[in-house]
PDB file of C-alpha atoms and ligand atoms in Angstrom:
ATOM      1  CA  MET X   1    -190.298-124.114  79.322  1.00  0.00           C
ATOM      2  CA  ASN X   2    -193.351-125.453  81.074  1.00  0.00           C
ATOM      3  CA  LEU X   3    -196.429-125.831  78.899  1.00  0.00           C
ATOM      4  CA  ILE X   4    -199.363-124.557  80.977  1.00  0.00           C
ATOM      5  CA  ASP X   5    -202.355-127.168  80.158  1.00  0.00           C
ATOM      6  CA  GLY X   6    -205.619-125.327  80.183  1.00  0.00           C
ATOM      7  CA  LYS X   7    -207.485-128.443  78.746  1.00  0.00           C
ATOM      8  CA  LYS X   8    -206.457-130.897  81.629  1.00  0.00           C
ATOM      9  CA  ILE X   9    -207.356-128.070  84.312  1.00  0.00           C
ATOM     10  CA  SER X  10    -210.756-127.018  82.648  1.00  0.00           C
ATOM     11  CA  LEU X  11    -211.645-131.013  82.577  1.00  0.00           C
ATOM     12  CA  LYS X  12    -210.543-130.934  86.313  1.00  0.00           C
ATOM     13  CA  ILE X  13    -212.798-128.094  86.866  1.00  0.00           C
ATOM     14  CA  GLN X  14    -215.558-129.712  84.929  1.00  0.00           C
ATOM     15  CA  GLU X  15    -215.552-132.921  86.954  1.00  0.00           C
ATOM     16  CA  ASN X  16    -215.747-130.647  90.404  1.00  0.00           C
ATOM     17  CA  ILE X  17    -218.509-128.959  88.991  1.00  0.00           C
ATOM     18  CA  ALA X  18    -220.357-132.279  87.701  1.00  0.00           C
ATOM     19  CA  GLU X  19    -219.862-133.930  91.445  1.00  0.00           C
ATOM     20  CA  GLU X  20    -221.609-130.442  92.557  1.00  0.00           C
ATOM     21  CA  VAL X  21    -224.631-131.229  90.041  1.00  0.00           C
ATOM     22  CA  LYS X  22    -224.765-134.745  91.196  1.00  0.00           C
ATOM     23  CA  LYS X  23    -225.486-133.278  94.938  1.00  0.00           C
ATOM     24  CA  ILE X  24    -227.896-130.727  93.777  1.00  0.00           C
ATOM     25  CA  THR X  25    -230.295-132.963  91.633  1.00  0.00           C
ATOM     26  CA  SER X  26    -229.991-136.126  94.328  1.00  0.00           C
ATOM     27  CA  SER X  27    -231.188-133.325  96.891  1.00  0.00           C
ATOM     28  CA  GLY X  28    -234.460-133.204  94.479  1.00  0.00           C
ATOM     29  CA  LYS X  29    -233.350-129.881  93.017  1.00  0.00           C
ATOM     30  CA  LYS X  30    -233.041-129.275  88.848  1.00  0.00           C
ATOM     31  CA  PRO X  31    -230.026-129.191  87.589  1.00  0.00           C
ATOM     32  CA  PRO X  32    -228.540-125.449  86.681  1.00  0.00           C
ATOM     33  CA  HIS X  33    -229.623-124.094  83.476  1.00  0.00           C
ATOM     34  CA  LEU X  34    -227.727-121.993  80.741  1.00  0.00           C
ATOM     35  CA  ALA X  35    -228.650-120.438  77.946  1.00  0.00           C
ATOM     36  CA  ALA X  36    -226.846-119.200  75.086  1.00  0.00           C
ATOM     37  CA  VAL X  37    -228.078-116.823  72.151  1.00  0.00           C
ATOM     38  CA  LEU X  38    -226.167-117.065  68.879  1.00  0.00           C
ATOM     39  CA  VAL X  39    -226.821-114.396  66.199  1.00  0.00           C
ATOM     40  CA  GLY X  40    -225.908-115.272  62.475  1.00  0.00           C
ATOM     41  CA  ASN X  41    -223.452-117.701  61.362  1.00  0.00           C
ATOM     42  CA  ASP X  42    -219.935-116.319  62.280  1.00  0.00           C
ATOM     43  CA  GLY X  43    -217.688-119.388  62.060  1.00  0.00           C
ATOM     44  CA  GLY X  44    -215.646-118.737  65.556  1.00  0.00           C
ATOM     45  CA  SER X  45    -218.920-117.756  67.238  1.00  0.00           C
ATOM     46  CA  GLU X  46    -220.704-121.201  66.068  1.00  0.00           C
ATOM     47  CA  THR X  47    -217.542-122.839  67.219  1.00  0.00           C
ATOM     48  CA  TYR X  48    -217.304-121.474  70.571  1.00  0.00           C
ATOM     49  CA  VAL X  49    -221.145-121.499  71.693  1.00  0.00           C
ATOM     50  CA  ALA X  50    -221.037-125.339  70.468  1.00  0.00           C
ATOM     51  CA  ALA X  51    -218.342-126.175  72.848  1.00  0.00           C
ATOM     52  CA  LYS X  52    -220.314-124.232  75.818  1.00  0.00           C
ATOM     53  CA  ILE X  53    -223.245-126.207  74.868  1.00  0.00           C
ATOM     54  CA  LYS X  54    -221.474-129.477  74.687  1.00  0.00           C
ATOM     55  CA  ALA X  55    -219.390-128.488  78.152  1.00  0.00           C
ATOM     56  CA  CYS X  56    -223.150-128.260  79.989  1.00  0.00           C
ATOM     57  CA  GLY X  57    -223.745-131.599  78.764  1.00  0.00           C
ATOM     58  CA  ARG X  58    -220.408-133.030  80.186  1.00  0.00           C
ATOM     59  CA  VAL X  59    -221.389-131.558  83.787  1.00  0.00           C
ATOM     60  CA  GLY X  60    -225.183-132.356  83.810  1.00  0.00           C
ATOM     61  CA  PHE X  61    -226.142-129.163  83.256  1.00  0.00           C
ATOM     62  CA  ASN X  62    -229.520-128.321  81.165  1.00  0.00           C
ATOM     63  CA  SER X  63    -228.893-125.849  78.223  1.00  0.00           C
ATOM     64  CA  THR X  64    -230.706-124.158  75.927  1.00  0.00           C
ATOM     65  CA  LEU X  65    -229.248-122.445  72.504  1.00  0.00           C
ATOM     66  CA  ILE X  66    -231.618-119.918  70.917  1.00  0.00           C
ATOM     67  CA  ARG X  67    -230.669-118.726  67.370  1.00  0.00           C
ATOM     68  CA  HIS X  68    -231.317-115.852  65.764  1.00  0.00           C
ATOM     69  CA  PRO X  69    -230.511-114.673  61.807  1.00  0.00           C
ATOM     70  CA  GLU X  70    -228.096-112.415  61.291  1.00  0.00           C
ATOM     71  CA  TYR X  71    -230.539-109.526  60.072  1.00  0.00           C
ATOM     72  CA  VAL X  72    -232.350-110.081  63.695  1.00  0.00           C
ATOM     73  CA  THR X  73    -233.686-106.670  64.997  1.00  0.00           C
ATOM     74  CA  GLU X  74    -232.185-105.026  68.108  1.00  0.00           C
ATOM     75  CA  GLU X  75    -236.048-104.659  69.288  1.00  0.00           C
ATOM     76  CA  LYS X  76    -236.507-108.948  68.795  1.00  0.00           C
ATOM     77  CA  LEU X  77    -232.952-109.493  70.483  1.00  0.00           C
ATOM     78  CA  LEU X  78    -234.118-107.280  73.433  1.00  0.00           C
ATOM     79  CA  GLN X  79    -237.484-109.511  73.603  1.00  0.00           C
ATOM     80  CA  THR X  80    -235.345-112.684  73.690  1.00  0.00           C
ATOM     81  CA  ILE X  81    -233.476-111.178  76.590  1.00  0.00           C
ATOM     82  CA  ALA X  82    -236.487-110.236  78.494  1.00  0.00           C
ATOM     83  CA  ASP X  83    -237.972-113.857  78.119  1.00  0.00           C
ATOM     84  CA  LEU X  84    -234.812-115.365  79.415  1.00  0.00           C
ATOM     85  CA  ASN X  85    -234.639-112.845  82.488  1.00  0.00           C
ATOM     86  CA  ASN X  86    -238.066-113.806  83.032  1.00  0.00           C
ATOM     87  CA  ASN X  87    -237.975-117.269  82.614  1.00  0.00           C
ATOM     88  CA  SER X  88    -237.431-119.000  86.251  1.00  0.00           C
ATOM     89  CA  ASP X  89    -235.908-121.823  84.757  1.00  0.00           C
ATOM     90  CA  ILE X  90    -233.071-120.193  83.535  1.00  0.00           C
ATOM     91  CA  ASP X  91    -230.168-119.758  86.160  1.00  0.00           C
ATOM     92  CA  GLY X  92    -227.767-117.595  83.681  1.00  0.00           C
ATOM     93  CA  PHE X  93    -227.499-116.778  80.042  1.00  0.00           C
ATOM     94  CA  ILE X  94    -224.941-115.398  77.780  1.00  0.00           C
ATOM     95  CA  VAL X  95    -225.118-113.215  74.442  1.00  0.00           C
ATOM     96  CA  GLN X  96    -222.177-114.373  72.313  1.00  0.00           C
ATOM     97  CA  LEU X  97    -220.423-111.614  71.038  1.00  0.00           C
ATOM     98  CA  PRO X  98    -219.476-109.812  68.804  1.00  0.00           C
ATOM     99  CA  LEU X  99    -223.142-108.926  67.317  1.00  0.00           C
ATOM    100  CA  PRO X 100    -223.620-107.467  63.755  1.00  0.00           C
ATOM    101  CA  ARG X 101    -223.241-104.030  63.177  1.00  0.00           C
ATOM    102  CA  HIS X 102    -226.937-102.663  63.553  1.00  0.00           C
ATOM    103  CA  ILE X 103    -227.212-104.049  66.864  1.00  0.00           C
ATOM    104  CA  ASN X 104    -225.907-101.956  69.842  1.00  0.00           C
ATOM    105  CA  GLU X 105    -223.923-104.363  71.868  1.00  0.00           C
ATOM    106  CA  HIS X 106    -224.098-102.217  75.238  1.00  0.00           C
ATOM    107  CA  LYS X 107    -227.815-101.803  75.109  1.00  0.00           C
ATOM    108  CA  ILE X 108    -228.065-105.777  74.830  1.00  0.00           C
ATOM    109  CA  ILE X 109    -225.625-106.261  77.640  1.00  0.00           C
ATOM    110  CA  GLU X 110    -227.382-103.702  80.039  1.00  0.00           C
ATOM    111  CA  ALA X 111    -230.720-105.581  79.040  1.00  0.00           C
ATOM    112  CA  VAL X 112    -229.363-108.817  80.882  1.00  0.00           C
ATOM    113  CA  LEU X 113    -230.417-109.297  84.558  1.00  0.00           C
ATOM    114  CA  PRO X 114    -227.125-109.017  86.354  1.00  0.00           C
ATOM    115  CA  SER X 115    -227.871-112.065  88.551  1.00  0.00           C
ATOM    116  CA  LYS X 116    -228.349-114.045  85.250  1.00  0.00           C
ATOM    117  CA  ASP X 117    -225.041-112.491  83.797  1.00  0.00           C
ATOM    118  CA  VAL X 118    -222.959-115.193  83.840  1.00  0.00           C
ATOM    119  CA  ASP X 119    -220.497-113.644  81.204  1.00  0.00           C
ATOM    120  CA  GLY X 120    -220.043-110.944  84.075  1.00  0.00           C
ATOM    121  CA  PHE X 121    -220.245-107.940  81.257  1.00  0.00           C
ATOM    122  CA  HIS X 122    -222.723-105.835  82.639  1.00  0.00           C
ATOM    123  CA  PRO X 123    -221.934-102.790  84.141  1.00  0.00           C
ATOM    124  CA  ILE X 124    -222.749-103.915  87.571  1.00  0.00           C
ATOM    125  CA  ASN X 125    -220.993-106.796  87.500  1.00  0.00           C
ATOM    126  CA  VAL X 126    -217.889-105.101  86.122  1.00  0.00           C
ATOM    127  CA  GLY X 127    -218.457-102.686  88.698  1.00  0.00           C
ATOM    128  CA  ARG X 128    -218.536-104.810  91.395  1.00  0.00           C
ATOM    129  CA  MET X 129    -215.434-106.271  90.128  1.00  0.00           C
ATOM    130  CA  VAL X 130    -213.572-103.450  90.316  1.00  0.00           C
ATOM    131  CA  LEU X 131    -214.740-102.586  93.993  1.00  0.00           C
ATOM    132  CA  ASN X 132    -214.259-106.430  95.101  1.00  0.00           C
ATOM    133  CA  LEU X 133    -217.663-107.046  95.638  1.00  0.00           C
ATOM    134  CA  PRO X 134    -219.404-110.506  94.680  1.00  0.00           C
ATOM    135  CA  CYS X 135    -220.068-110.788  91.280  1.00  0.00           C
ATOM    136  CA  TYR X 136    -219.308-112.840  87.861  1.00  0.00           C
ATOM    137  CA  VAL X 137    -216.111-112.101  86.855  1.00  0.00           C
ATOM    138  CA  SER X 138    -216.047-112.168  82.938  1.00  0.00           C
ATOM    139  CA  ALA X 139    -215.039-115.744  82.147  1.00  0.00           C
ATOM    140  CA  THR X 140    -211.629-115.556  80.094  1.00  0.00           C
ATOM    141  CA  PRO X 141    -210.035-113.488  82.796  1.00  0.00           C
ATOM    142  CA  TYR X 142    -211.282-115.473  85.727  1.00  0.00           C
ATOM    143  CA  GLY X 143    -210.157-118.312  83.735  1.00  0.00           C
ATOM    144  CA  ILE X 144    -206.256-116.970  83.451  1.00  0.00           C
ATOM    145  CA  VAL X 145    -206.242-116.180  86.745  1.00  0.00           C
ATOM    146  CA  GLN X 146    -207.321-119.854  87.830  1.00  0.00           C
ATOM    147  CA  LEU X 147    -204.579-120.959  85.474  1.00  0.00           C
ATOM    148  CA  LEU X 148    -201.416-118.667  87.360  1.00  0.00           C
ATOM    149  CA  GLU X 149    -203.183-120.351  90.745  1.00  0.00           C
ATOM    150  CA  HIS X 150    -203.015-123.969  89.528  1.00  0.00           C
ATOM    151  CA  TYR X 151    -199.281-123.169  88.462  1.00  0.00           C
ATOM    152  CA  LYS X 152    -198.171-121.521  91.406  1.00  0.00           C
ATOM    153  CA  ILE X 153    -196.914-118.766  89.547  1.00  0.00           C
ATOM    154  CA  GLU X 154    -196.065-116.136  91.536  1.00  0.00           C
ATOM    155  CA  THR X 155    -197.737-112.501  91.001  1.00  0.00           C
ATOM    156  CA  SER X 156    -196.975-110.259  93.935  1.00  0.00           C
ATOM    157  CA  GLY X 157    -194.646-107.673  93.032  1.00  0.00           C
ATOM    158  CA  LYS X 158    -193.984-108.476  89.219  1.00  0.00           C
ATOM    159  CA  HIS X 159    -194.467-106.487  86.456  1.00  0.00           C
ATOM    160  CA  CYS X 160    -197.662-107.871  84.409  1.00  0.00           C
ATOM    161  CA  VAL X 161    -198.096-106.503  80.918  1.00  0.00           C
ATOM    162  CA  VAL X 162    -201.642-107.008  79.089  1.00  0.00           C
ATOM    163  CA  VAL X 163    -201.524-106.206  75.587  1.00  0.00           C
ATOM    164  CA  GLY X 164    -205.205-105.014  74.388  1.00  0.00           C
ATOM    165  CA  ARG X 165    -207.735-103.211  76.041  1.00  0.00           C
ATOM    166  CA  SER X 166    -210.953-104.951  74.963  1.00  0.00           C
ATOM    167  CA  HIS X 167    -214.053-104.895  77.736  1.00  0.00           C
ATOM    168  CA  ILE X 168    -214.040-108.761  77.473  1.00  0.00           C
ATOM    169  CA  VAL X 169    -210.461-109.261  78.122  1.00  0.00           C
ATOM    170  CA  GLY X 170    -207.648-106.728  78.269  1.00  0.00           C
ATOM    171  CA  SER X 171    -209.456-104.415  80.800  1.00  0.00           C
ATOM    172  CA  PRO X 172    -210.501-106.801  83.472  1.00  0.00           C
ATOM    173  CA  MET X 173    -207.524-108.677  83.277  1.00  0.00           C
ATOM    174  CA  SER X 174    -205.575-105.586  84.209  1.00  0.00           C
ATOM    175  CA  ILE X 175    -207.721-104.847  87.201  1.00  0.00           C
ATOM    176  CA  LEU X 176    -207.585-108.399  88.636  1.00  0.00           C
ATOM    177  CA  MET X 177    -203.753-108.442  88.378  1.00  0.00           C
ATOM    178  CA  ALA X 178    -203.484-105.337  90.367  1.00  0.00           C
ATOM    179  CA  LYS X 179    -205.924-106.432  93.109  1.00  0.00           C
ATOM    180  CA  ASN X 180    -204.766-106.516  96.553  1.00  0.00           C
ATOM    181  CA  THR X 181    -205.303-110.344  96.795  1.00  0.00           C
ATOM    182  CA  THR X 182    -203.015-113.580  96.902  1.00  0.00           C
ATOM    183  CA  LEU X 183    -203.417-113.558  92.658  1.00  0.00           C
ATOM    184  CA  GLY X 184    -203.023-109.948  91.836  1.00  0.00           C
ATOM    185  CA  ASN X 185    -200.608-107.613  93.328  1.00  0.00           C
ATOM    186  CA  CYS X 186    -198.834-107.311  90.346  1.00  0.00           C
ATOM    187  CA  THR X 187    -197.513-103.637  88.935  1.00  0.00           C
ATOM    188  CA  VAL X 188    -199.544-103.500  85.552  1.00  0.00           C
ATOM    189  CA  THR X 189    -199.038-101.782  82.543  1.00  0.00           C
ATOM    190  CA  LEU X 190    -201.846-101.778  79.951  1.00  0.00           C
ATOM    191  CA  CYS X 191    -201.063-101.658  76.292  1.00  0.00           C
ATOM    192  CA  HIS X 192    -202.990-100.836  73.314  1.00  0.00           C
ATOM    193  CA  SER X 193    -202.986 -99.867  69.693  1.00  0.00           C
ATOM    194  CA  LYS X 194    -202.029 -96.443  70.460  1.00  0.00           C
ATOM    195  CA  THR X 195    -198.836 -97.657  72.701  1.00  0.00           C
ATOM    196  CA  THR X 196    -195.711 -96.423  71.405  1.00  0.00           C
ATOM    197  CA  ASN X 197    -192.180 -98.550  71.560  1.00  0.00           C
ATOM    198  CA  LEU X 198    -194.707-101.833  72.745  1.00  0.00           C
ATOM    199  CA  SER X 199    -191.671-103.987  72.843  1.00  0.00           C
ATOM    200  CA  ASP X 200    -190.267-101.798  75.485  1.00  0.00           C
ATOM    201  CA  TYR X 201    -193.024-102.860  77.975  1.00  0.00           C
ATOM    202  CA  THR X 202    -193.334-106.389  76.375  1.00  0.00           C
ATOM    203  CA  ARG X 203    -189.643-106.935  77.396  1.00  0.00           C
ATOM    204  CA  SER X 204    -189.927-105.645  80.981  1.00  0.00           C
ATOM    205  CA  ALA X 205    -192.943-108.124  81.379  1.00  0.00           C
ATOM    206  CA  ASP X 206    -192.454-110.904  83.985  1.00  0.00           C
ATOM    207  CA  ILE X 207    -196.348-112.085  82.923  1.00  0.00           C
ATOM    208  CA  LEU X 208    -197.356-111.188  79.697  1.00  0.00           C
ATOM    209  CA  ILE X 209    -200.905-111.475  78.880  1.00  0.00           C
ATOM    210  CA  CYS X 210    -201.625-111.145  75.169  1.00  0.00           C
ATOM    211  CA  ALA X 211    -204.979-110.447  73.909  1.00  0.00           C
ATOM    212  CA  LEU X 212    -204.774-108.104  71.018  1.00  0.00           C
ATOM    213  CA  GLY X 213    -206.191-110.621  68.230  1.00  0.00           C
ATOM    214  CA  SER X 214    -203.256-110.671  65.549  1.00  0.00           C
ATOM    215  CA  PRO X 215    -201.878-113.502  64.664  1.00  0.00           C
ATOM    216  CA  GLU X 216    -198.235-114.498  65.969  1.00  0.00           C
ATOM    217  CA  PHE X 217    -197.495-110.760  66.550  1.00  0.00           C
ATOM    218  CA  ILE X 218    -195.648-111.344  69.645  1.00  0.00           C
ATOM    219  CA  LYS X 219    -192.054-112.475  69.097  1.00  0.00           C
ATOM    220  CA  ALA X 220    -189.255-114.083  70.789  1.00  0.00           C
ATOM    221  CA  ASP X 221    -187.233-110.482  70.837  1.00  0.00           C
ATOM    222  CA  MET X 222    -190.628-108.884  72.619  1.00  0.00           C
ATOM    223  CA  ILE X 223    -190.089-111.022  75.500  1.00  0.00           C
ATOM    224  CA  LYS X 224    -187.640-111.070  78.714  1.00  0.00           C
ATOM    225  CA  GLN X 225    -185.919-114.712  79.371  1.00  0.00           C
ATOM    226  CA  GLY X 226    -188.187-116.548  81.687  1.00  0.00           C
ATOM    227  CA  ALA X 227    -191.449-114.502  81.474  1.00  0.00           C
ATOM    228  CA  VAL X 228    -194.925-115.848  81.922  1.00  0.00           C
ATOM    229  CA  VAL X 229    -196.756-115.894  78.546  1.00  0.00           C
ATOM    230  CA  VAL X 230    -200.544-116.257  78.607  1.00  0.00           C
ATOM    231  CA  ASP X 231    -201.604-116.091  74.909  1.00  0.00           C
ATOM    232  CA  VAL X 232    -205.256-115.296  74.441  1.00  0.00           C
ATOM    233  CA  GLY X 233    -205.441-114.810  70.906  1.00  0.00           C
ATOM    234  CA  THR X 234    -207.716-117.387  68.894  1.00  0.00           C
ATOM    235  CA  THR X 235    -207.545-115.998  65.013  1.00  0.00           C
ATOM    236  CA  ARG X 236    -209.141-118.352  62.794  1.00  0.00           C
ATOM    237  CA  VAL X 237    -206.785-118.510  59.647  1.00  0.00           C
ATOM    238  CA  GLU X 238    -207.363-120.845  56.664  1.00  0.00           C
ATOM    239  CA  SER X 239    -205.523-124.016  56.721  1.00  0.00           C
ATOM    240  CA  THR X 240    -205.051-126.981  54.447  1.00  0.00           C
ATOM    241  CA  GLU X 241    -203.952-128.878  57.095  1.00  0.00           C
ATOM    242  CA  SER X 242    -207.259-129.150  59.280  1.00  0.00           C
ATOM    243  CA  LYS X 243    -210.819-130.944  58.223  1.00  0.00           C
ATOM    244  CA  ASN X 244    -212.647-127.768  58.207  1.00  0.00           C
ATOM    245  CA  GLY X 245    -210.315-125.553  56.723  1.00  0.00           C
ATOM    246  CA  PHE X 246    -209.155-123.420  59.361  1.00  0.00           C
ATOM    247  CA  LYS X 247    -206.726-123.150  62.280  1.00  0.00           C
ATOM    248  CA  LEU X 248    -206.637-121.259  65.410  1.00  0.00           C
ATOM    249  CA  LYS X 249    -203.772-118.778  65.793  1.00  0.00           C
ATOM    250  CA  GLY X 250    -202.389-117.495  69.066  1.00  0.00           C
ATOM    251  CA  ASP X 251    -201.254-113.643  69.209  1.00  0.00           C
ATOM    252  CA  VAL X 252    -197.758-115.582  70.031  1.00  0.00           C
ATOM    253  CA  MET X 253    -195.619-116.884  67.785  1.00  0.00           C
ATOM    254  CA  PHE X 254    -195.279-120.292  69.871  1.00  0.00           C
ATOM    255  CA  ASN X 255    -192.131-122.022  68.494  1.00  0.00           C
ATOM    256  CA  GLU X 256    -189.722-119.104  69.215  1.00  0.00           C
ATOM    257  CA  VAL X 257    -191.353-117.600  72.206  1.00  0.00           C
ATOM    258  CA  SER X 258    -191.805-120.975  73.983  1.00  0.00           C
ATOM    259  CA  GLN X 259    -187.649-121.327  73.469  1.00  0.00           C
ATOM    260  CA  LYS X 260    -187.567-118.219  75.985  1.00  0.00           C
ATOM    261  CA  CYS X 261    -190.203-118.160  78.337  1.00  0.00           C
ATOM    262  CA  SER X 262    -190.605-120.147  81.748  1.00  0.00           C
ATOM    263  CA  PHE X 263    -194.329-120.820  81.331  1.00  0.00           C
ATOM    264  CA  ILE X 264    -196.639-120.798  78.020  1.00  0.00           C
ATOM    265  CA  THR X 265    -200.144-121.504  77.229  1.00  0.00           C
ATOM    266  CA  PRO X 266    -200.655-122.946  73.808  1.00  0.00           C
ATOM    267  CA  VAL X 267    -203.539-122.446  71.230  1.00  0.00           C
ATOM    268  CA  PRO X 268    -205.347-124.189  71.258  1.00  0.00           C
ATOM    269  CA  GLY X 269    -205.658-125.848  74.543  1.00  0.00           C
ATOM    270  CA  GLY X 270    -204.842-122.993  76.929  1.00  0.00           C
ATOM    271  CA  VAL X 271    -207.020-120.459  77.689  1.00  0.00           C
ATOM    272  CA  GLY X 272    -209.728-121.107  75.646  1.00  0.00           C
ATOM    273  CA  PRO X 273    -210.919-124.444  77.689  1.00  0.00           C
ATOM    274  CA  MET X 274    -210.539-122.266  80.852  1.00  0.00           C
ATOM    275  CA  THR X 275    -213.376-119.826  79.703  1.00  0.00           C
ATOM    276  CA  ILE X 276    -215.794-122.386  79.384  1.00  0.00           C
ATOM    277  CA  ALA X 277    -214.625-123.906  82.929  1.00  0.00           C
ATOM    278  CA  SER X 278    -215.527-120.385  84.358  1.00  0.00           C
ATOM    279  CA  LEU X 279    -218.592-119.877  82.499  1.00  0.00           C
ATOM    280  CA  LEU X 280    -219.749-123.056  83.928  1.00  0.00           C
ATOM    281  CA  LYS X 281    -218.479-121.895  87.588  1.00  0.00           C
ATOM    282  CA  ASN X 282    -220.370-119.061  87.125  1.00  0.00           C
ATOM    283  CA  THR X 283    -223.371-120.678  86.040  1.00  0.00           C
ATOM    284  CA  LEU X 284    -223.394-122.898  89.003  1.00  0.00           C
ATOM    285  CA  LEU X 285    -222.972-119.858  91.474  1.00  0.00           C
ATOM    286  CA  ALA X 286    -225.979-118.390  89.713  1.00  0.00           C
ATOM    287  CA  ALA X 287    -227.821-121.631  90.121  1.00  0.00           C
ATOM    288  CA  LYS X 288    -226.895-121.696  93.871  1.00  0.00           C
ATOM    289  CA  LYS X 289    -227.772-117.937  94.205  1.00  0.00           C
ATOM    290  CA  GLU X 290    -224.491-117.113  95.863  1.00  0.00           C
ATOM    291  CA  ILE X 291    -223.632-113.868  94.166  1.00  0.00           C
ATOM    292  CA  TYR X 292    -227.193-112.265  94.308  1.00  0.00           C
ATOM    293  CA  PRO X 293    -229.399-114.292  97.315  1.00  0.00           C
TER     294      PRO X 293
HETATM  295  N1  LIG W   1    -216.911-113.549  72.338  1.00  0.00           N
HETATM  296  C1  LIG W   1    -215.580-113.782  72.690  1.00  0.00           C
HETATM  297  N2  LIG W   1    -215.619-114.214  73.806  1.00  0.00           N
HETATM  298  C2  LIG W   1    -216.739-114.136  74.236  1.00  0.00           C
HETATM  299  C3  LIG W   1    -217.360-114.556  75.868  1.00  0.00           C
HETATM  300  O1  LIG W   1    -216.536-114.860  76.668  1.00  0.00           O
HETATM  301  N3  LIG W   1    -218.506-114.288  75.907  1.00  0.00           N
HETATM  302  C4  LIG W   1    -219.535-113.860  75.053  1.00  0.00           C
HETATM  303  N4  LIG W   1    -220.680-113.998  75.146  1.00  0.00           N
HETATM  304  N5  LIG W   1    -218.794-113.877  73.945  1.00  0.00           N
HETATM  305  C5  LIG W   1    -217.557-113.484  73.883  1.00  0.00           C
END
């Protein structure tokens, strides 16, 4: 079994981005600027946003964190988005999801200018991704494609099974893997909570991408010998072993599945760091106005 080291590759990508930032600033231009909007105090979201802001510092980006309390009104949040859309110093921004239930997530996502939507969640970017037009590809699926590329994992003609159909990961992932591109050309099956006999599909996967958010759900008897296994799960479970009282668990039972597969992403240190690298890449594209000139 080969461990897919997302952390190492993410840092490599970040080094390359830092080099580009140096070129930008030495030509007299301002560094790229990413803003993040965080609503409430969800532990997971706090951790992810803190990691994104920290990574900005590492590559030389400017960053701004805007916080709102859990009870913020939709109107107030829409105003924050309008301000960021109109602020020419901000190249791109994200609104960390999930949002509290009283806020309509679709309305918020649609309020972000597509040219600043470095998460790639706006319908314009999703539609352009489907049609192979220049766009921001959402960070986690884009990160996974880069991992497969780095490890020279053959995708053409392979059966890729994606478990989970979220707008953030499963759906875009299934589209990317089926594309007529070097890093696609898979035959894709998208499984979800209503799939019957899930194991019949997962066992036929050459590449299995697990994004269901159910800790250690995928067991060794659910995979094919020699499969490539990508674990997108990051569920926080209580743990007495760590300082903060939590531990991240993936969707895959790592100990047993790793005995049977050819490649596997660990949790943490697999897909997570790649999401950050992709977000920084998208922000750099935004600053250079490469997608929306
Ligand atoms: N919540 C979980 N993943 C993501 C992500 O990639 N971007 C945002 N904005 N929220 C998330």
